[in-house]
PDB file of C-alpha atoms in Angstrom:
ATOM      1  CA  MET W   1     -14.810  15.567 -15.163  1.00  0.00           C
ATOM      2  CA  ARG W   2     -14.666  18.832 -17.043  1.00  0.00           C
ATOM      3  CA  LEU W   3     -16.044  21.832 -15.208  1.00  0.00           C
ATOM      4  CA  THR W   4     -16.405  25.525 -15.654  1.00  0.00           C
ATOM      5  CA  PRO W   5     -16.356  27.661 -12.494  1.00  0.00           C
ATOM      6  CA  LYS W   6     -20.089  28.156 -12.981  1.00  0.00           C
ATOM      7  CA  GLU W   7     -20.711  24.363 -12.913  1.00  0.00           C
ATOM      8  CA  ALA W   8     -18.345  23.553 -10.015  1.00  0.00           C
ATOM      9  CA  LEU W   9     -20.796  24.114  -7.140  1.00  0.00           C
ATOM     10  CA  ALA W  10     -23.644  22.218  -8.829  1.00  0.00           C
ATOM     11  CA  THR W  11     -21.298  19.304  -9.612  1.00  0.00           C
ATOM     12  CA  ALA W  12     -19.938  19.214  -6.039  1.00  0.00           C
ATOM     13  CA  LEU W  13     -23.501  19.087  -4.705  1.00  0.00           C
ATOM     14  CA  ALA W  14     -24.382  16.323  -7.206  1.00  0.00           C
ATOM     15  CA  LEU W  15     -21.356  14.262  -6.085  1.00  0.00           C
ATOM     16  CA  LEU W  16     -22.650  14.412  -2.503  1.00  0.00           C
ATOM     17  CA  SER W  17     -26.212  13.429  -3.496  1.00  0.00           C
ATOM     18  CA  ARG W  18     -27.678   9.989  -4.188  1.00  0.00           C
ATOM     19  CA  GLU W  19     -27.846  10.729  -7.926  1.00  0.00           C
ATOM     20  CA  GLY W  20     -24.143  11.546  -8.217  1.00  0.00           C
ATOM     21  CA  ALA W  21     -22.371  13.103 -11.201  1.00  0.00           C
ATOM     22  CA  GLU W  22     -21.123  11.663 -14.476  1.00  0.00           C
ATOM     23  CA  VAL W  23     -17.315  11.179 -14.429  1.00  0.00           C
ATOM     24  CA  ALA W  24     -14.903   9.742 -16.978  1.00  0.00           C
ATOM     25  CA  LEU W  25     -11.234   8.816 -16.917  1.00  0.00           C
ATOM     26  CA  GLU W  26      -9.852   9.746 -20.316  1.00  0.00           C
ATOM     27  CA  GLY W  27      -6.417   9.815 -21.866  1.00  0.00           C
ATOM     28  CA  ARG W  28      -4.604  10.388 -25.112  1.00  0.00           C
ATOM     29  CA  THR W  29      -1.846   8.232 -26.553  1.00  0.00           C
ATOM     30  CA  LEU W  30      -0.344   8.099 -30.039  1.00  0.00           C
ATOM     31  CA  SER W  31      -2.893  10.678 -31.215  1.00  0.00           C
ATOM     32  CA  GLN W  32      -5.747   8.439 -30.101  1.00  0.00           C
ATOM     33  CA  ASP W  33      -8.335   9.505 -27.517  1.00  0.00           C
ATOM     34  CA  LEU W  34      -9.203   6.769 -24.996  1.00  0.00           C
ATOM     35  CA  THR W  35     -11.930   6.489 -22.355  1.00  0.00           C
ATOM     36  CA  PHE W  36     -10.865   4.067 -19.608  1.00  0.00           C
ATOM     37  CA  PHE W  37     -14.151   4.206 -17.744  1.00  0.00           C
ATOM     38  CA  LYS W  38     -17.257   6.329 -17.602  1.00  0.00           C
ATOM     39  CA  ALA W  39     -19.680   6.124 -14.702  1.00  0.00           C
ATOM     40  CA  ARG W  40     -22.031   7.996 -12.436  1.00  0.00           C
ATOM     41  CA  LEU W  41     -20.225   8.565  -9.142  1.00  0.00           C
ATOM     42  CA  ALA W  42     -21.529   9.642  -5.726  1.00  0.00           C
ATOM     43  CA  PHE W  43     -19.676  10.121  -2.436  1.00  0.00           C
ATOM     44  CA  PRO W  44     -19.270   8.553  -0.051  1.00  0.00           C
ATOM     45  CA  LEU W  45     -18.463   5.401  -1.997  1.00  0.00           C
ATOM     46  CA  GLU W  46     -19.931   2.095  -0.887  1.00  0.00           C
ATOM     47  CA  PRO W  47     -17.486   0.117   1.271  1.00  0.00           C
ATOM     48  CA  VAL W  48     -15.513  -2.733  -0.232  1.00  0.00           C
ATOM     49  CA  ARG W  49     -16.347  -6.110   1.372  1.00  0.00           C
ATOM     50  CA  VAL W  50     -14.065  -9.056   2.113  1.00  0.00           C
ATOM     51  CA  ARG W  51     -15.085 -12.707   1.748  1.00  0.00           C
ATOM     52  CA  ARG W  52     -13.162 -15.809   2.871  1.00  0.00           C
ATOM     53  CA  ALA W  53     -13.358 -19.073   0.958  1.00  0.00           C
ATOM     54  CA  GLY W  54     -10.997 -21.619   2.512  1.00  0.00           C
ATOM     55  CA  VAL W  55      -7.474 -20.208   2.243  1.00  0.00           C
ATOM     56  CA  ASN W  56      -8.571 -17.566  -0.283  1.00  0.00           C
ATOM     57  CA  LEU W  57      -9.644 -13.992   0.378  1.00  0.00           C
ATOM     58  CA  PHE W  58     -11.811 -12.111  -2.121  1.00  0.00           C
ATOM     59  CA  LEU W  59     -12.571  -8.391  -2.222  1.00  0.00           C
ATOM     60  CA  GLU W  60     -15.958  -7.340  -3.566  1.00  0.00           C
ATOM     61  CA  ASN W  61     -16.232  -3.854  -5.101  1.00  0.00           C
ATOM     62  CA  PRO W  62     -19.842  -2.580  -5.386  1.00  0.00           C
ATOM     63  CA  ASN W  63     -18.716   0.774  -6.861  1.00  0.00           C
ATOM     64  CA  PRO W  64     -18.825   1.792 -10.543  1.00  0.00           C
ATOM     65  CA  ILE W  65     -15.078   2.535 -10.643  1.00  0.00           C
ATOM     66  CA  PRO W  66     -12.137   0.112 -10.486  1.00  0.00           C
ATOM     67  CA  PHE W  67      -9.571   0.273  -7.665  1.00  0.00           C
ATOM     68  CA  ARG W  68      -6.025  -0.850  -7.048  1.00  0.00           C
ATOM     69  CA  ALA W  69      -5.890  -2.325  -3.529  1.00  0.00           C
ATOM     70  CA  GLU W  70      -2.633  -2.691  -1.588  1.00  0.00           C
ATOM     71  CA  GLY W  71      -2.013  -3.176   2.087  1.00  0.00           C
ATOM     72  CA  THR W  72      -1.409  -5.590   4.930  1.00  0.00           C
ATOM     73  CA  LEU W  73      -3.151  -8.740   6.134  1.00  0.00           C
ATOM     74  CA  VAL W  74      -2.703  -9.176   9.896  1.00  0.00           C
ATOM     75  CA  LEU W  75      -3.155 -12.817  11.038  1.00  0.00           C
ATOM     76  CA  LEU W  76      -1.946 -14.342  14.301  1.00  0.00           C
ATOM     77  CA  GLY W  77       0.655 -11.621  14.792  1.00  0.00           C
ATOM     78  CA  GLN W  78       1.977 -11.939  11.223  1.00  0.00           C
ATOM     79  CA  ARG W  79       1.883  -8.968   8.825  1.00  0.00           C
ATOM     80  CA  LEU W  80       1.634 -10.039   5.195  1.00  0.00           C
ATOM     81  CA  LEU W  81       1.590  -7.852   2.092  1.00  0.00           C
ATOM     82  CA  VAL W  82      -1.528  -8.049  -0.084  1.00  0.00           C
ATOM     83  CA  ARG W  83      -2.479  -6.754  -3.538  1.00  0.00           C
ATOM     84  CA  ALA W  84      -5.516  -6.885  -5.799  1.00  0.00           C
ATOM     85  CA  ASP W  85      -6.892  -5.083  -8.832  1.00  0.00           C
ATOM     86  CA  LEU W  86     -10.625  -4.652  -8.238  1.00  0.00           C
ATOM     87  CA  PRO W  87     -12.828  -4.295 -11.296  1.00  0.00           C
ATOM     88  CA  ALA W  88     -15.819  -1.962 -11.205  1.00  0.00           C
ATOM     89  CA  LYS W  89     -18.823  -3.757  -9.666  1.00  0.00           C
ATOM     90  CA  GLY W  90     -16.838  -6.979  -9.416  1.00  0.00           C
ATOM     91  CA  GLU W  91     -14.511  -9.001  -7.235  1.00  0.00           C
ATOM     92  CA  ALA W  92     -10.873 -10.052  -7.163  1.00  0.00           C
ATOM     93  CA  ARG W  93      -8.846 -12.672  -5.330  1.00  0.00           C
ATOM     94  CA  VAL W  94      -6.375 -11.093  -2.909  1.00  0.00           C
ATOM     95  CA  GLN W  95      -2.753 -12.026  -3.574  1.00  0.00           C
ATOM     96  CA  VAL W  96      -1.035 -12.663  -0.232  1.00  0.00           C
ATOM     97  CA  VAL W  97       2.770 -12.599  -0.152  1.00  0.00           C
ATOM     98  CA  GLY W  98       4.341 -14.957   2.419  1.00  0.00           C
ATOM     99  CA  LEU W  99       1.251 -16.859   3.654  1.00  0.00           C
ATOM    100  CA  ARG W 100       2.252 -20.024   5.512  1.00  0.00           C
ATOM    101  CA  PRO W 101      -0.071 -23.032   5.970  1.00  0.00           C
ATOM    102  CA  GLY W 102      -2.089 -22.834   9.178  1.00  0.00           C
ATOM    103  CA  LEU W 103      -2.292 -19.020   9.307  1.00  0.00           C
ATOM    104  CA  GLU W 104      -5.455 -18.938   7.213  1.00  0.00           C
ATOM    105  CA  ARG W 105      -7.539 -20.307  10.124  1.00  0.00           C
ATOM    106  CA  GLY W 106      -7.009 -17.371  12.455  1.00  0.00           C
ATOM    107  CA  ARG W 107      -9.019 -14.217  12.931  1.00  0.00           C
ATOM    108  CA  GLY W 108      -7.438 -11.062  11.693  1.00  0.00           C
ATOM    109  CA  ARG W 109      -7.877  -7.891   9.732  1.00  0.00           C
ATOM    110  CA  LEU W 110      -7.125  -6.494   6.310  1.00  0.00           C
ATOM    111  CA  GLU W 111      -5.637  -2.969   6.206  1.00  0.00           C
ATOM    112  CA  LEU W 112      -5.989  -1.573   2.674  1.00  0.00           C
ATOM    113  CA  ARG W 113      -5.327   1.519   0.623  1.00  0.00           C
ATOM    114  CA  LEU W 114      -7.726   1.711  -2.329  1.00  0.00           C
ATOM    115  CA  GLU W 115      -6.815   4.040  -5.135  1.00  0.00           C
ATOM    116  CA  VAL W 116      -7.530   5.184  -8.613  1.00  0.00           C
ATOM    117  CA  PRO W 117      -4.069   6.626  -9.358  1.00  0.00           C
ATOM    118  CA  GLY W 118      -4.153  10.395  -9.709  1.00  0.00           C
ATOM    119  CA  PHE W 119      -7.854  10.590  -8.877  1.00  0.00           C
ATOM    120  CA  LEU W 120      -8.857   9.051  -5.547  1.00  0.00           C
ATOM    121  CA  SER W 121      -7.232   7.380  -2.531  1.00  0.00           C
ATOM    122  CA  GLN W 122      -9.058   5.808   0.433  1.00  0.00           C
ATOM    123  CA  THR W 123      -7.914   3.700   3.390  1.00  0.00           C
ATOM    124  CA  LEU W 124      -9.981   1.139   5.251  1.00  0.00           C
ATOM    125  CA  VAL W 125      -9.690  -1.711   7.752  1.00  0.00           C
ATOM    126  CA  LEU W 126     -11.780  -4.873   7.278  1.00  0.00           C
ATOM    127  CA  ASP W 127     -12.176  -7.500  10.029  1.00  0.00           C
ATOM    128  CA  LEU W 128     -11.919 -11.132   8.954  1.00  0.00           C
TER     129      LEU W 128
END
């Protein structure tokens, strides 16, 4: 988002409205300009949802920006590391490190940190 001081207040108000503001993540490499994503963004973001399918966990991202998700899955007293790369308006299977058979049947919670590196970081807890 490129702003002049004159535009800053109007853009901040737009980000907090339903209409949002146009944002883009851009970069430059080897003399080539790249746009990684461009979307209309409004805060607060919609919450990420978790879905169970057998032994698999899926995260659903309803937002127009992608996230990197890392955190902990707490099941039956066990704390397991989890990771997922969530596409914009899509879903991803959660990778669970150290899951043992039988643990997938219990109730638990997913403690996550969602981030767009260098731009946005958010924490949340999802009940399973």
